[in-house]
Amino acid sequence: MKKHNFYAGPSILPQYTIKNTAEAVLNFAGTGLSLMEVSHRSKEFVAVMDEAQALVKELLDVPAGYHVLFLGGGASSQFFMLPYNLLQNKAAYLNTGTWAAKAIKEAKLVGEVVEVASSKDSNYNYIPKGYEVPADADYFHITTNNTIFGTQIKEDLDLGVRLVADMSSDIFSRPVDVSKYDVIYGGAQKNLAPSGVAFVIVREDALGKVERTLPSMVDYRTHIDKGSMFNTPPCVPVYAALQTLKWLKEKGGLAAMEKINIEKAAVLYDEIDRNKMFVPTVPNEADRSLMNVCFVMSDEYKELEKDFFTFATERGMVGIKGHRSVGGFRASTYNAMPKESIQALADAMKEFEAKL
Ligand SMILES: *Cc1c(COP(=O)(O)O)cnc(C)c1O
């Protein structure tokens, strides 16, 4: 039976990425050696790192004056690296979920943090609006896609303050105006590569403004100066990321991706809205994530949650259980998710309702 992979992360990757990486694990760039046993300083691997950084710049149309890094430690290490490098006076944060809250917790260890707004009062089921960001904040940190709660900020905010964004789960899902951001970062395992690598896009002019002395590994400057090769990078995940970047380019780039992602998410949201057995967890349509579609059984059918899970599993759906802090279901619809799989889930929801 065909499996439809709705896991939230690590999550579905293009077959192109998986096949090419598997081949390179056996024989990397004609070296006759495995990608796993070749020096990161070899000319073959240096070419991989260079091309991956160049393709990130090309796909996101990154302006001059920015650096692209591939680092270990996941997005979670960026929660502290970022404030150590950028927070001198104070930083503003928007609390839109578990990951945002973790970023805030870490930044507070470094300096003054203002939480400008939070949707915690409503289990993070909306994106706060109408807040003010202190004009003297060094940066304003947002989480563009809230993987656990299924909300998303789909545009590049204009608030008169430099933006910093955790884009772990929606990077490369739409074009981004990078010029508005000082740093864009994320773990690769949602929309780019297997786990083990984080991407960081950092503006040169945002650096050098803090007084503290940083350990080498924490300092963005170290990694910029060494082209992400200060220490051994996660070679296999970086290779896989390069394959996904090539795949994205071949698919027509990020504008094409965004169009497909809007269509894909609509198939599920339309079915959730139509089907009397299900309700979306995010009431405001504009706040609903195109990457993580979260829904629960409507009150009347609450007791059928397990039954639907079994029903969907029997039809090949994998990873649709909602995060424990939300419950119900979560269908992650990242770039690599084919429309057929989304349709298969929507059809399963229809059939389940018809069975009644
Ligand atoms: C998964 C996730 C993280 C954590 O990523 P790690 O690489 O596991 O540290 C952070 N932020 C968001 C938005 C995520 O989805």
Coordinates of C-alpha atoms and ligand atoms in Angstrom, one line a residue:
M1 CA 0.0 0.0 0.0
K2 CA 1.2 3.5 -0.8
K3 CA 2.2 5.4 2.3
H4 CA 1.2 9.1 2.6
N5 CA 3.8 10.7 4.9
F6 CA 2.3 13.5 7.0
Y7 CA 5.0 13.6 9.7
A8 CA 5.8 17.1 11.0
G9 CA 9.5 16.6 11.2
P10 CA 11.7 14.9 10.3
S11 CA 9.3 14.8 7.4
I12 CA 8.7 14.0 3.7
L13 CA 11.6 14.8 1.3
P14 CA 11.6 14.8 -2.5
Q15 CA 12.4 11.3 -3.9
Y16 CA 15.1 13.2 -5.9
T17 CA 16.8 14.1 -2.6
I18 CA 16.5 10.7 -1.1
K19 CA 17.8 8.8 -4.2
N20 CA 20.7 11.2 -5.0
T21 CA 21.8 11.1 -1.3
A22 CA 21.6 7.3 -1.2
E23 CA 23.7 7.1 -4.3
A24 CA 26.3 9.5 -2.9
V25 CA 26.4 7.5 0.4
L26 CA 27.6 4.6 -1.8
N27 CA 29.8 6.5 -4.3
F28 CA 30.3 10.2 -3.8
A29 CA 31.0 12.4 -6.9
G30 CA 32.8 9.5 -8.6
T31 CA 35.4 9.2 -5.8
G32 CA 34.6 5.6 -5.3
L33 CA 34.2 6.5 -1.6
S34 CA 31.1 7.1 0.5
L35 CA 29.9 10.6 1.2
M36 CA 30.2 9.5 4.9
E37 CA 33.9 8.8 4.7
V38 CA 35.2 11.7 2.6
S39 CA 36.9 14.8 4.1
H40 CA 34.8 17.9 4.4
R41 CA 38.0 19.6 3.1
S42 CA 38.0 17.6 -0.1
K43 CA 37.4 19.5 -3.3
E44 CA 34.3 17.4 -3.9
F45 CA 32.7 18.3 -0.6
V46 CA 33.8 22.0 -0.6
A47 CA 32.0 22.2 -4.0
V48 CA 28.8 20.8 -2.4
M49 CA 28.9 23.4 0.4
D50 CA 29.6 26.2 -2.0
E51 CA 26.8 25.2 -4.3
A52 CA 24.3 24.8 -1.5
Q53 CA 25.0 28.3 -0.2
A54 CA 24.8 29.8 -3.6
L55 CA 21.5 28.1 -4.3
V56 CA 20.0 29.3 -1.1
K57 CA 20.9 32.8 -2.2
E58 CA 19.6 32.3 -5.7
L59 CA 16.2 30.7 -4.6
L60 CA 15.5 33.3 -2.0
D61 CA 16.9 36.2 -4.0
V62 CA 19.2 37.1 -1.1
P63 CA 20.6 40.6 -1.5
A64 CA 24.3 41.4 -1.3
G65 CA 25.6 41.8 2.3
Y66 CA 24.2 38.5 3.6
H67 CA 25.9 35.2 4.5
V68 CA 24.5 31.7 4.3
L69 CA 25.6 29.2 6.9
F70 CA 25.0 25.5 7.5
L71 CA 25.5 24.6 11.2
G72 CA 25.0 21.7 13.5
G73 CA 22.9 22.0 16.7
G74 CA 19.4 22.4 15.0
A75 CA 17.1 25.4 15.3
S76 CA 17.3 25.1 19.1
S77 CA 21.0 26.2 19.1
Q78 CA 20.0 29.3 17.2
F79 CA 17.7 30.2 20.1
F80 CA 20.8 31.2 22.0
M81 CA 23.4 31.9 19.3
L82 CA 21.1 34.6 17.9
P83 CA 20.8 36.7 21.0
Y84 CA 24.4 36.3 21.9
N85 CA 25.3 37.7 18.5
L86 CA 22.6 40.4 18.2
L87 CA 21.1 41.4 21.6
Q88 CA 22.9 44.4 23.1
N89 CA 20.1 46.7 24.4
K90 CA 16.9 44.7 24.3
A91 CA 15.0 42.4 21.9
A92 CA 11.3 42.0 21.1
Y93 CA 9.7 38.6 20.7
L94 CA 6.3 37.5 19.5
N95 CA 5.0 34.5 21.4
T96 CA 3.1 32.3 18.9
G97 CA 3.8 28.8 20.2
T98 CA 6.1 26.3 21.9
W99 CA 9.1 27.1 19.7
A100 CA 8.7 30.9 20.1
A101 CA 8.4 30.4 23.9
K102 CA 11.6 28.4 23.9
A103 CA 13.4 31.1 21.9
I104 CA 12.2 33.7 24.4
K105 CA 13.5 31.6 27.3
E106 CA 16.9 31.3 25.9
A107 CA 17.2 35.0 24.9
K108 CA 16.3 36.0 28.5
L109 CA 19.5 34.3 29.6
V110 CA 21.4 36.8 27.4
G111 CA 19.6 40.1 27.9
E112 CA 16.4 42.1 28.1
V113 CA 13.5 40.6 26.3
V114 CA 10.1 42.2 25.7
E115 CA 7.3 39.8 24.8
V116 CA 5.2 42.2 22.7
A117 CA 2.2 39.9 22.4
S118 CA 1.2 36.3 22.9
S119 CA -1.6 33.9 21.8
K120 CA -0.9 31.5 24.7
D121 CA -4.3 32.6 26.3
S122 CA -6.0 30.6 23.5
N123 CA -3.6 27.7 23.2
Y124 CA -1.8 29.5 20.4
N125 CA -4.6 29.2 17.9
Y126 CA -4.2 32.6 16.3
I127 CA -1.5 35.1 15.3
P128 CA -1.6 38.2 17.6
K129 CA -2.1 41.5 15.8
G130 CA -2.2 45.2 16.7
Y131 CA 0.8 45.1 19.1
E132 CA 3.6 47.6 19.3
V133 CA 7.3 46.8 19.0
P134 CA 9.6 49.1 21.0
A135 CA 11.5 51.3 18.5
D136 CA 14.7 50.8 20.4
A137 CA 14.7 47.0 20.1
D138 CA 17.8 45.5 18.5
Y139 CA 15.5 43.1 16.6
F140 CA 12.0 41.7 16.5
H141 CA 11.8 37.9 16.6
I142 CA 9.0 36.0 14.9
T143 CA 8.3 32.3 14.3
T144 CA 6.8 32.4 10.8
N145 CA 5.2 29.0 10.9
N146 CA 4.1 27.4 14.2
T147 CA 4.6 23.8 13.4
I148 CA 2.7 22.5 16.5
F149 CA -0.3 24.8 16.4
G150 CA -0.8 25.2 12.7
T151 CA -0.6 29.0 12.4
Q152 CA 1.5 31.0 10.0
I153 CA 2.6 34.5 9.3
K154 CA 2.5 34.5 5.5
E155 CA 3.9 37.9 4.8
D156 CA 7.1 39.8 5.6
L157 CA 6.0 42.2 8.4
D158 CA 6.6 45.9 8.1
L159 CA 7.0 47.3 11.6
G160 CA 9.9 49.6 11.4
V161 CA 12.1 47.2 13.3
R162 CA 14.7 44.7 11.9
L163 CA 13.1 41.3 11.8
V164 CA 14.6 38.0 12.8
A165 CA 12.7 34.8 12.0
D166 CA 12.7 31.2 12.9
M167 CA 11.5 29.7 9.5
S168 CA 12.2 26.1 10.4
S169 CA 9.0 24.8 9.0
D170 CA 8.2 27.1 6.1
I171 CA 11.5 28.0 4.6
F172 CA 11.4 27.7 0.8
S173 CA 7.6 27.4 0.8
R174 CA 7.2 31.0 -0.5
P175 CA 9.3 33.9 -1.7
V176 CA 10.6 36.0 1.1
D177 CA 11.8 39.6 1.1
V178 CA 15.1 38.8 2.8
S179 CA 16.1 42.5 3.0
K180 CA 13.7 43.0 5.9
Y181 CA 15.5 40.4 8.0
D182 CA 18.7 40.5 10.0
V183 CA 18.7 36.7 10.5
I184 CA 16.6 33.9 9.1
Y185 CA 17.3 30.5 10.6
G186 CA 15.8 27.1 11.0
G187 CA 16.3 23.4 11.4
A188 CA 16.5 21.6 8.0
Q189 CA 14.3 18.6 8.9
K190 CA 10.9 20.1 8.1
N191 CA 11.2 21.3 4.6
L192 CA 14.8 20.8 3.3
A193 CA 16.9 17.9 4.5
P194 CA 17.2 15.1 7.1
S195 CA 17.9 16.3 10.7
G196 CA 21.4 17.4 11.7
V197 CA 21.8 20.7 10.1
A198 CA 20.5 24.2 10.6
F199 CA 20.5 27.0 8.0
V200 CA 21.3 30.6 9.0
I201 CA 21.0 33.6 6.7
V202 CA 22.7 36.5 8.4
R203 CA 23.1 40.2 7.4
E204 CA 26.7 41.4 7.7
D205 CA 25.6 44.8 9.0
A206 CA 23.7 43.2 11.9
L207 CA 26.9 41.8 13.4
G208 CA 29.6 43.4 15.5
K209 CA 27.2 45.4 17.6
V210 CA 27.4 43.5 20.9
E211 CA 30.1 44.1 23.5
R212 CA 30.4 40.6 24.9
T213 CA 33.1 38.2 23.9
L214 CA 31.7 35.0 22.4
P215 CA 33.0 31.4 22.4
S216 CA 34.2 30.7 18.9
M217 CA 31.4 28.2 18.1
V218 CA 28.7 30.6 19.2
D219 CA 30.1 33.5 17.1
Y220 CA 28.5 33.8 13.7
R221 CA 31.7 35.6 12.6
T222 CA 33.7 32.4 13.1
H223 CA 31.4 30.4 10.8
I224 CA 31.2 33.2 8.2
D225 CA 35.0 33.5 8.0
K226 CA 35.4 29.7 7.6
G227 CA 32.5 29.2 5.1
S228 CA 30.6 26.9 7.6
M229 CA 33.8 24.8 7.8
F230 CA 35.2 26.0 11.1
N231 CA 34.5 22.6 12.4
T232 CA 33.2 19.5 10.6
P233 CA 29.8 20.3 9.2
P234 CA 27.0 17.7 9.0
C235 CA 28.1 16.5 5.5
V236 CA 25.3 14.1 4.7
P237 CA 22.5 16.5 5.6
V238 CA 24.2 19.3 3.7
Y239 CA 24.5 17.1 0.7
A240 CA 20.8 16.2 1.0
A241 CA 19.9 19.9 1.4
L242 CA 21.7 20.7 -1.9
Q243 CA 19.6 18.0 -3.6
T244 CA 16.4 19.6 -2.3
L245 CA 17.6 23.1 -3.4
K246 CA 18.2 21.7 -6.9
W247 CA 14.8 20.1 -6.9
L248 CA 13.2 23.4 -5.9
K249 CA 14.9 25.2 -8.7
E250 CA 13.8 22.6 -11.2
K251 CA 10.2 22.9 -10.0
G252 CA 10.3 26.6 -10.9
G253 CA 11.5 28.2 -7.6
L254 CA 9.6 29.6 -4.6
A255 CA 6.8 31.5 -6.4
A256 CA 5.8 28.2 -8.1
M257 CA 6.1 26.4 -4.7
E258 CA 3.9 28.9 -3.0
K259 CA 1.2 28.5 -5.7
I260 CA 1.2 24.7 -5.3
N261 CA 1.3 25.0 -1.5
I262 CA -1.8 27.3 -1.5
E263 CA -3.6 24.8 -3.7
K264 CA -2.6 21.8 -1.6
A265 CA -3.6 23.3 1.8
A266 CA -6.9 24.4 0.3
V267 CA -7.9 20.8 -0.5
L268 CA -7.6 19.9 3.2
Y269 CA -9.1 23.1 4.7
D270 CA -12.0 23.0 2.3
E271 CA -12.7 19.4 3.3
I272 CA -12.4 20.2 7.0
D273 CA -14.8 23.1 6.6
R274 CA -17.3 21.1 4.5
N275 CA -17.2 17.9 6.6
K276 CA -19.4 17.9 9.7
M277 CA -17.2 15.6 11.6
F278 CA -14.1 17.8 11.7
V279 CA -13.3 21.4 12.8
P280 CA -10.1 23.3 12.2
T281 CA -8.2 24.3 15.4
V282 CA -7.3 27.7 13.9
P283 CA -10.6 29.7 13.4
N284 CA -9.2 32.7 11.5
E285 CA -8.6 31.6 7.9
A286 CA -5.8 34.1 7.4
D287 CA -3.8 32.6 10.2
R288 CA -4.0 29.0 9.1
S289 CA -0.7 27.4 8.2
L290 CA -0.1 26.2 4.6
M291 CA 2.4 23.7 6.1
N292 CA 0.7 22.1 9.1
V293 CA -3.0 21.6 8.8
C294 CA -4.4 21.0 12.3
F295 CA -8.0 19.8 13.0
V296 CA -10.0 17.9 15.6
M297 CA -13.3 16.0 15.6
S298 CA -16.3 18.2 16.1
D299 CA -17.9 18.0 19.6
E300 CA -20.6 15.7 18.4
Y301 CA -18.2 13.1 17.0
K302 CA -15.4 13.4 19.6
E303 CA -15.6 9.7 20.6
L304 CA -14.8 8.7 17.0
E305 CA -11.3 10.2 17.0
K306 CA -9.5 6.8 17.4
D307 CA -11.8 5.3 14.8
F308 CA -10.8 7.9 12.2
F309 CA -7.2 7.5 13.1
T310 CA -7.5 3.7 12.4
F311 CA -9.5 4.3 9.3
A312 CA -6.9 6.7 7.9
T313 CA -4.0 4.5 8.9
E314 CA -5.6 1.6 7.0
R315 CA -5.6 3.9 3.9
G316 CA -1.9 4.6 4.2
M317 CA -1.9 7.8 6.1
V318 CA 1.2 8.1 8.3
G319 CA 2.0 10.7 11.0
I320 CA -1.4 12.4 11.2
K321 CA -1.7 12.4 15.0
G322 CA -1.8 16.0 16.3
H323 CA 0.9 17.2 18.8
R324 CA 0.0 16.3 22.3
S325 CA -0.5 19.9 23.2
V326 CA -3.3 20.3 20.6
G327 CA -4.7 16.8 20.2
G328 CA -6.7 15.7 17.2
F329 CA -4.9 15.6 13.9
R330 CA -2.1 17.4 12.1
A331 CA -1.4 16.9 8.4
S332 CA 2.0 18.4 7.4
T333 CA 1.9 19.5 3.8
Y334 CA 5.5 20.5 3.2
N335 CA 7.0 21.2 -0.3
A336 CA 7.7 17.6 -1.1
M337 CA 4.2 16.4 -0.2
P338 CA 2.4 15.5 -3.5
K339 CA -1.1 16.7 -4.1
E340 CA -2.2 13.0 -4.5
S341 CA -1.4 12.3 -0.9
I342 CA -3.4 15.4 0.3
Q343 CA -6.3 14.2 -1.9
A344 CA -6.1 10.7 -0.4
L345 CA -6.5 12.2 3.1
A346 CA -9.3 14.4 2.1
D347 CA -11.0 11.4 0.4
A348 CA -10.5 9.3 3.6
M349 CA -12.3 12.1 5.6
K350 CA -15.2 12.1 3.1
E351 CA -15.5 8.3 3.1
F352 CA -15.4 8.3 6.9
E353 CA -18.3 10.8 7.0
A354 CA -20.3 8.8 4.4
K355 CA -19.9 5.6 6.5
L356 CA -22.0 7.2 9.3
Ligands
LIG1 C1 11.1 21.8 14.8 C2 11.2 23.3 15.1 C3 12.3 23.8 15.9 C4 13.3 22.9 16.6 O1 14.2 22.4 15.7 P1 15.5 21.6 16.2 O2 16.2 21.5 14.9 O3 14.9 20.2 16.6 O4 16.2 22.3 17.3 C5 12.3 25.1 16.1 N1 11.4 26.0 15.6 C6 10.4 25.5 14.8 C7 9.4 26.5 14.2 C8 10.3 24.1 14.6 O5 9.3 23.7 13.8

